Amino acid sequence: MASRDLELRKSFKHRKKIQILEALEEEHLTKVGPPLKNFAEDKRFFLGSGSFGTCVYAGILEDGSEVAVKRMVIQVCEDAAENEKKILSLIETKKSPFIVSYRNFVKDNRFMYLIVDLCEETLDEHVHSQNIQHLRIHGRRMIREMLTGLKFLHDQGILHRDLKPSNILVDVDGHLKLADFGISRVLNEDETTVRTDAKGTEGWMAVEVIQTIGQVEKGRFKRKSDIQSAGMIAFFILTTGGHPFGSTKYERMTNIVAGNPVNLLTLDDPDGRQFVSRLISHRVYDRPYALEALLLPFMDE
């Protein structure tokens, strides 16, 4: 496992960024403190952005590890950042190869810096850069890795609550890692449901979450709520970027609530279509748990 961890730290896609960062003079580095050695809030090292002004940059730790540094504004993101730190710390005690590896958390007067292992790209970027032949070969394996990561979370009583292609990372070996736990929740012992405000990303939410938008009463989020989102992502992988419920956010939200997967027939593999159909079932109780999904015939080699 140690040799694999070492390999994962060496990025191909971001090699040039890392080399420039390694050679950067000290006066051009952003001072954050240990364990970050080389880090600069500079567009040359920018990896991506998120909601509420979140920015992600490449960085290098004191031990030479290549990392992604998620910078969050304290005044805006403190609750989400602290929640993500809590979730990742909980996950790190057991580890999973299909969950992004947490390295550290640093805070100053303005920003909070969440540090994780550097991956090559998001699943969104990866799928859109591949052809259908590649995804037909690797699609089932990718979906299996996503569901295995999700099973690991659910076994720890963690609900992700914001599964979407941009919140899944692809490492240097092409393996998937679930990431971004800012709105995740931990179930109390013997709980199966979290009562929560409707949060997530439009077009990737489960029907039972969408139905509570604008309502005073909190919604009921279950493990199987994550599963409906996972089914949408499985379709995304198998169709090189499609969505079973439509093309626009509004169309998707409307069709998810109506239980109307208008694009399902565009998936030309009948086994894949049946598999996705199970995961995106309108009724929450008709969806499989992650373990059950992994045992469905489509997941066989």
Short mmCIF file of C-alpha atoms in Angstrom, two decimals:
data_model
loop_
_atom_site.label_atom_id
_atom_site.label_comp_id
_atom_site.label_asym_id
_atom_site.label_seq_id
_atom_site.Cartn_x
_atom_site.Cartn_y
_atom_site.Cartn_z
CA MET A 1 0.00 0.00 0.00
CA ALA A 2 2.89 2.36 0.78
CA SER A 3 4.23 2.13 -2.77
CA ARG A 4 0.78 2.90 -4.17
CA ASP A 5 0.45 5.95 -1.90
CA LEU A 6 3.85 7.17 -3.13
CA GLU A 7 2.76 6.75 -6.74
CA LEU A 8 -0.46 8.64 -6.16
CA ARG A 9 1.44 11.70 -4.97
CA LYS A 10 3.13 12.17 -8.34
CA SER A 11 0.80 13.89 -10.78
CA PHE A 12 1.20 13.75 -14.55
CA LYS A 13 -1.38 16.37 -15.46
CA HIS A 14 -0.11 18.92 -12.94
CA ARG A 15 3.60 18.13 -13.35
CA LYS A 16 4.44 21.57 -14.75
CA LYS A 17 2.59 23.35 -11.93
CA ILE A 18 4.47 21.30 -9.34
CA GLN A 19 7.84 21.92 -10.96
CA ILE A 20 7.26 25.69 -11.09
CA LEU A 21 6.02 25.65 -7.49
CA GLU A 22 9.10 23.71 -6.33
CA ALA A 23 11.39 26.30 -7.94
CA LEU A 24 9.50 29.35 -6.64
CA GLU A 25 11.54 31.80 -4.56
CA GLU A 26 10.44 32.06 -0.94
CA GLU A 27 9.29 35.67 -1.26
CA HIS A 28 6.68 34.56 -3.84
CA LEU A 29 5.19 31.85 -1.62
CA THR A 30 2.02 32.37 0.42
CA LYS A 31 2.83 31.93 4.10
CA VAL A 32 0.43 29.41 5.59
CA GLY A 33 2.69 27.36 7.82
CA PRO A 34 3.36 23.66 8.42
CA PRO A 35 2.80 21.18 6.95
CA LEU A 36 2.61 23.26 3.73
CA LYS A 37 6.07 24.00 2.37
CA ASN A 38 5.42 25.30 -1.15
CA PHE A 39 2.11 27.08 -1.70
CA ALA A 40 1.14 30.20 -3.61
CA GLU A 41 -2.25 31.76 -4.25
CA ASP A 42 -1.37 32.31 -7.88
CA LYS A 43 -3.38 31.51 -11.02
CA ARG A 44 -0.49 29.38 -12.28
CA PHE A 45 -1.27 26.85 -9.53
CA PHE A 46 -5.07 27.16 -9.64
CA LEU A 47 -6.95 23.84 -9.92
CA GLY A 48 -10.59 24.87 -9.60
CA SER A 49 -13.23 26.77 -7.69
CA GLY A 50 -16.40 26.08 -5.73
CA SER A 51 -19.27 27.91 -4.13
CA PHE A 52 -18.85 30.93 -1.84
CA GLY A 53 -15.44 31.92 -3.19
CA THR A 54 -13.72 28.60 -2.53
CA CYS A 55 -10.51 28.15 -4.54
CA VAL A 56 -8.33 25.06 -4.93
CA TYR A 57 -4.57 25.28 -5.60
CA ALA A 58 -1.72 22.80 -5.99
CA GLY A 59 0.70 22.64 -3.07
CA ILE A 60 3.64 20.66 -1.72
CA LEU A 61 4.01 19.43 1.87
CA GLU A 62 7.21 19.37 3.90
CA ASP A 63 7.56 15.63 3.18
CA GLY A 64 7.33 16.25 -0.57
CA SER A 65 3.73 15.08 -0.98
CA GLU A 66 1.82 16.77 -3.78
CA VAL A 67 -1.52 18.03 -2.50
CA ALA A 68 -4.60 20.03 -3.35
CA VAL A 69 -5.23 22.96 -1.02
CA LYS A 70 -8.85 24.04 -0.72
CA ARG A 71 -8.91 27.67 0.45
CA MET A 72 -12.15 28.82 2.08
CA VAL A 73 -13.12 32.26 3.38
CA ILE A 74 -13.72 31.96 7.14
CA GLN A 75 -16.62 34.43 7.29
CA VAL A 76 -18.53 32.56 4.58
CA CYS A 77 -17.44 28.93 4.81
CA GLU A 78 -16.51 28.29 8.45
CA ASP A 79 -19.39 25.89 9.23
CA ALA A 80 -18.96 23.91 6.00
CA ALA A 81 -15.16 23.82 6.41
CA GLU A 82 -15.37 22.61 10.00
CA ASN A 83 -17.95 20.01 8.97
CA GLU A 84 -15.74 18.75 6.14
CA LYS A 85 -12.76 18.56 8.50
CA LYS A 86 -14.87 16.53 10.94
CA ILE A 87 -16.07 14.13 8.24
CA LEU A 88 -12.62 13.62 6.72
CA SER A 89 -11.04 13.10 10.14
CA LEU A 90 -13.66 10.46 10.90
CA ILE A 91 -13.08 8.74 7.55
CA GLU A 92 -9.29 8.87 7.91
CA THR A 93 -9.34 6.57 10.95
CA LYS A 94 -10.32 3.63 8.68
CA LYS A 95 -9.39 4.81 5.17
CA SER A 96 -10.81 3.78 1.83
CA PRO A 97 -9.03 3.78 -1.54
CA PHE A 98 -12.14 5.41 -3.02
CA ILE A 99 -12.34 8.42 -0.69
CA VAL A 100 -10.02 11.39 -1.13
CA SER A 101 -7.15 11.20 1.38
CA TYR A 102 -7.17 13.92 4.05
CA ARG A 103 -3.76 15.35 4.96
CA ASN A 104 -4.25 18.38 7.20
CA PHE A 105 -6.22 21.50 8.08
CA VAL A 106 -4.67 24.95 8.57
CA LYS A 107 -6.36 28.20 9.59
CA ASP A 108 -5.31 31.85 9.71
CA ASN A 109 -7.20 35.11 10.29
CA ARG A 110 -8.88 35.13 6.86
CA PHE A 111 -8.87 31.65 5.41
CA MET A 112 -9.20 27.98 6.25
CA TYR A 113 -7.07 25.58 4.21
CA LEU A 114 -8.20 21.98 3.80
CA ILE A 115 -5.37 19.82 2.43
CA VAL A 116 -5.96 16.54 0.58
CA ASP A 117 -3.94 14.36 -1.81
CA LEU A 118 -3.62 15.81 -5.29
CA CYS A 119 -5.71 14.08 -7.97
CA GLU A 120 -5.57 14.60 -11.73
CA GLU A 121 -9.08 15.94 -12.44
CA THR A 122 -12.75 15.73 -11.57
CA LEU A 123 -14.99 12.99 -12.94
CA ASP A 124 -16.79 15.72 -14.90
CA GLU A 125 -13.56 16.68 -16.66
CA HIS A 126 -12.49 13.07 -17.10
CA VAL A 127 -15.71 11.86 -18.73
CA HIS A 128 -15.85 14.80 -21.13
CA SER A 129 -12.26 14.12 -22.21
CA GLN A 130 -12.90 10.46 -23.08
CA ASN A 131 -14.59 8.72 -25.99
CA ILE A 132 -17.45 6.25 -25.67
CA GLN A 133 -15.14 3.28 -26.33
CA HIS A 134 -12.98 4.14 -23.31
CA LEU A 135 -16.03 4.52 -21.08
CA ARG A 136 -17.53 1.25 -22.30
CA ILE A 137 -14.33 -0.48 -21.22
CA HIS A 138 -13.87 1.33 -17.90
CA GLY A 139 -17.41 2.49 -17.06
CA ARG A 140 -18.49 -0.45 -14.91
CA ARG A 141 -15.22 -0.35 -12.96
CA MET A 142 -15.64 3.41 -12.37
CA ILE A 143 -19.23 2.96 -11.19
CA ARG A 144 -18.13 0.10 -8.94
CA GLU A 145 -15.48 2.33 -7.36
CA MET A 146 -18.02 5.12 -6.79
CA LEU A 147 -20.48 2.73 -5.14
CA THR A 148 -17.71 1.10 -3.06
CA GLY A 149 -16.71 4.54 -1.77
CA LEU A 150 -20.36 5.30 -1.05
CA LYS A 151 -20.82 1.98 0.77
CA PHE A 152 -17.78 2.84 2.91
CA LEU A 153 -19.33 6.20 3.84
CA HIS A 154 -22.73 4.69 4.59
CA ASP A 155 -21.14 1.94 6.72
CA GLN A 156 -19.66 4.74 8.84
CA GLY A 157 -23.11 6.37 9.09
CA ILE A 158 -22.07 9.23 6.79
CA LEU A 159 -24.46 10.66 4.20
CA HIS A 160 -22.65 12.54 1.42
CA ARG A 161 -25.63 14.71 0.34
CA ASP A 162 -23.90 16.39 -2.64
CA LEU A 163 -22.85 13.65 -5.05
CA LYS A 164 -22.20 14.97 -8.55
CA PRO A 165 -19.47 14.52 -11.19
CA SER A 166 -17.50 17.57 -10.02
CA ASN A 167 -17.36 16.18 -6.46
CA ILE A 168 -15.71 12.93 -7.54
CA LEU A 169 -11.98 13.00 -8.31
CA VAL A 170 -9.88 10.82 -10.61
CA ASP A 171 -6.36 9.96 -9.47
CA VAL A 172 -3.24 9.40 -11.55
CA ASP A 173 -4.18 5.72 -12.08
CA GLY A 174 -7.72 6.55 -13.21
CA HIS A 175 -9.38 5.46 -9.96
CA LEU A 176 -12.33 7.38 -8.52
CA LYS A 177 -12.34 9.09 -5.13
CA LEU A 178 -15.37 10.71 -3.51
CA ALA A 179 -14.68 14.25 -2.28
CA ASP A 180 -16.26 17.48 -0.99
CA PHE A 181 -18.00 16.72 2.31
CA GLY A 182 -19.02 20.27 3.22
CA ILE A 183 -22.72 19.42 3.66
CA SER A 184 -22.31 15.75 4.61
CA ARG A 185 -23.97 14.53 7.79
CA VAL A 186 -23.26 11.76 10.28
CA LEU A 187 -26.19 9.62 11.42
CA ASN A 188 -26.52 9.04 15.13
CA GLU A 189 -26.40 5.41 16.24
CA ASP A 190 -29.48 3.46 15.07
CA GLU A 191 -30.65 6.36 12.88
CA THR A 192 -31.54 5.77 9.23
CA THR A 193 -32.59 9.32 8.36
CA VAL A 194 -31.32 12.86 8.82
CA ARG A 195 -33.85 15.69 8.97
CA THR A 196 -32.25 18.59 7.17
CA ASP A 197 -32.81 21.62 4.97
CA ALA A 198 -32.89 20.96 1.22
CA LYS A 199 -29.24 21.24 0.25
CA GLY A 200 -27.24 19.91 -2.66
CA THR A 201 -26.73 20.83 -6.30
CA GLU A 202 -29.61 21.50 -8.67
CA GLY A 203 -30.04 18.66 -11.11
CA TRP A 204 -28.25 16.12 -8.91
CA MET A 205 -30.58 16.04 -5.87
CA ALA A 206 -32.84 13.14 -4.96
CA VAL A 207 -36.58 13.67 -5.41
CA GLU A 208 -37.28 13.64 -1.66
CA VAL A 209 -34.77 16.49 -1.22
CA ILE A 210 -36.17 18.62 -4.07
CA GLN A 211 -39.70 18.27 -2.72
CA THR A 212 -38.75 20.12 0.48
CA ILE A 213 -37.28 23.19 -1.26
CA GLY A 214 -39.11 26.28 -0.04
CA GLN A 215 -40.90 24.39 2.71
CA VAL A 216 -40.65 25.18 6.41
CA GLU A 217 -40.47 21.52 7.35
CA LYS A 218 -37.07 19.87 7.05
CA GLY A 219 -36.60 17.05 4.56
CA ARG A 220 -35.78 13.42 5.24
CA PHE A 221 -32.39 12.42 3.76
CA LYS A 222 -31.52 8.71 3.73
CA ARG A 223 -28.66 6.55 2.48
CA LYS A 224 -30.85 5.81 -0.53
CA SER A 225 -31.05 9.54 -1.29
CA ASP A 226 -27.35 9.35 -2.14
CA ILE A 227 -28.14 6.33 -4.30
CA GLN A 228 -30.45 8.24 -6.64
CA SER A 229 -27.67 10.77 -7.23
CA ALA A 230 -25.23 7.88 -7.80
CA GLY A 231 -27.59 6.48 -10.45
CA MET A 232 -27.54 9.81 -12.28
CA ILE A 233 -23.73 9.75 -12.16
CA ALA A 234 -23.65 6.16 -13.47
CA PHE A 235 -25.71 7.33 -16.46
CA PHE A 236 -23.33 10.30 -16.88
CA ILE A 237 -20.37 7.90 -17.08
CA LEU A 238 -22.04 5.44 -19.46
CA THR A 239 -23.22 8.13 -21.88
CA THR A 240 -20.11 10.38 -21.94
CA GLY A 241 -21.77 13.16 -19.97
CA GLY A 242 -25.51 12.66 -20.32
CA HIS A 243 -28.17 12.99 -17.63
CA PRO A 244 -31.20 10.70 -17.36
CA PHE A 245 -33.57 13.52 -16.43
CA GLY A 246 -32.73 16.12 -19.08
CA SER A 247 -30.24 18.68 -20.36
CA THR A 248 -30.89 21.80 -18.26
CA LYS A 249 -31.09 22.27 -14.49
CA TYR A 250 -34.76 23.23 -14.69
CA GLU A 251 -35.64 20.25 -16.90
CA ARG A 252 -33.76 17.88 -14.63
CA MET A 253 -35.35 19.17 -11.43
CA THR A 254 -38.84 19.02 -12.96
CA ASN A 255 -38.37 15.49 -14.28
CA ILE A 256 -36.76 14.17 -11.09
CA VAL A 257 -39.81 15.31 -9.12
CA ALA A 258 -42.14 13.79 -11.75
CA GLY A 259 -40.19 10.51 -11.85
CA ASN A 260 -39.71 10.99 -15.60
CA PRO A 261 -36.22 9.92 -16.83
CA VAL A 262 -36.68 11.33 -20.34
CA ASN A 263 -33.19 10.41 -21.56
CA LEU A 264 -32.99 6.87 -20.19
CA LEU A 265 -33.46 5.24 -23.61
CA THR A 266 -30.41 7.06 -24.98
CA LEU A 267 -28.33 4.57 -22.99
CA ASP A 268 -28.07 1.85 -25.62
CA ASP A 269 -26.87 -0.91 -23.26
CA PRO A 270 -30.05 -2.61 -21.93
CA ASP A 271 -28.22 -4.01 -18.89
CA GLY A 272 -26.82 -0.58 -18.05
CA ARG A 273 -30.25 0.97 -18.58
CA GLN A 274 -31.87 -1.50 -16.19
CA PHE A 275 -29.12 -0.88 -13.62
CA VAL A 276 -29.47 2.91 -13.77
CA SER A 277 -33.26 2.60 -13.65
CA ARG A 278 -33.03 0.72 -10.32
CA LEU A 279 -30.76 3.34 -8.76
CA ILE A 280 -32.85 6.34 -9.88
CA SER A 281 -36.18 4.82 -8.83
CA HIS A 282 -38.71 7.51 -7.89
CA ARG A 283 -39.70 5.81 -4.63
CA VAL A 284 -36.84 5.86 -2.17
CA TYR A 285 -37.68 2.36 -0.91
CA ASP A 286 -37.37 0.90 -4.43
CA ARG A 287 -33.71 1.90 -4.68
CA PRO A 288 -30.98 -0.53 -3.57
CA TYR A 289 -28.50 0.23 -0.83
CA ALA A 290 -24.92 0.67 -2.04
CA LEU A 291 -24.02 -2.94 -1.16
CA GLU A 292 -27.12 -4.23 -2.98
CA ALA A 293 -26.25 -2.11 -6.01
CA LEU A 294 -22.76 -3.60 -6.08
CA LEU A 295 -24.32 -7.08 -6.20
CA LEU A 296 -26.59 -6.35 -9.18
CA PRO A 297 -25.74 -8.31 -12.38
CA PHE A 298 -24.48 -5.21 -14.20
CA MET A 299 -21.64 -4.93 -11.70
CA ASP A 300 -20.31 -8.38 -12.57
CA GLU A 301 -17.05 -8.44 -14.53
#
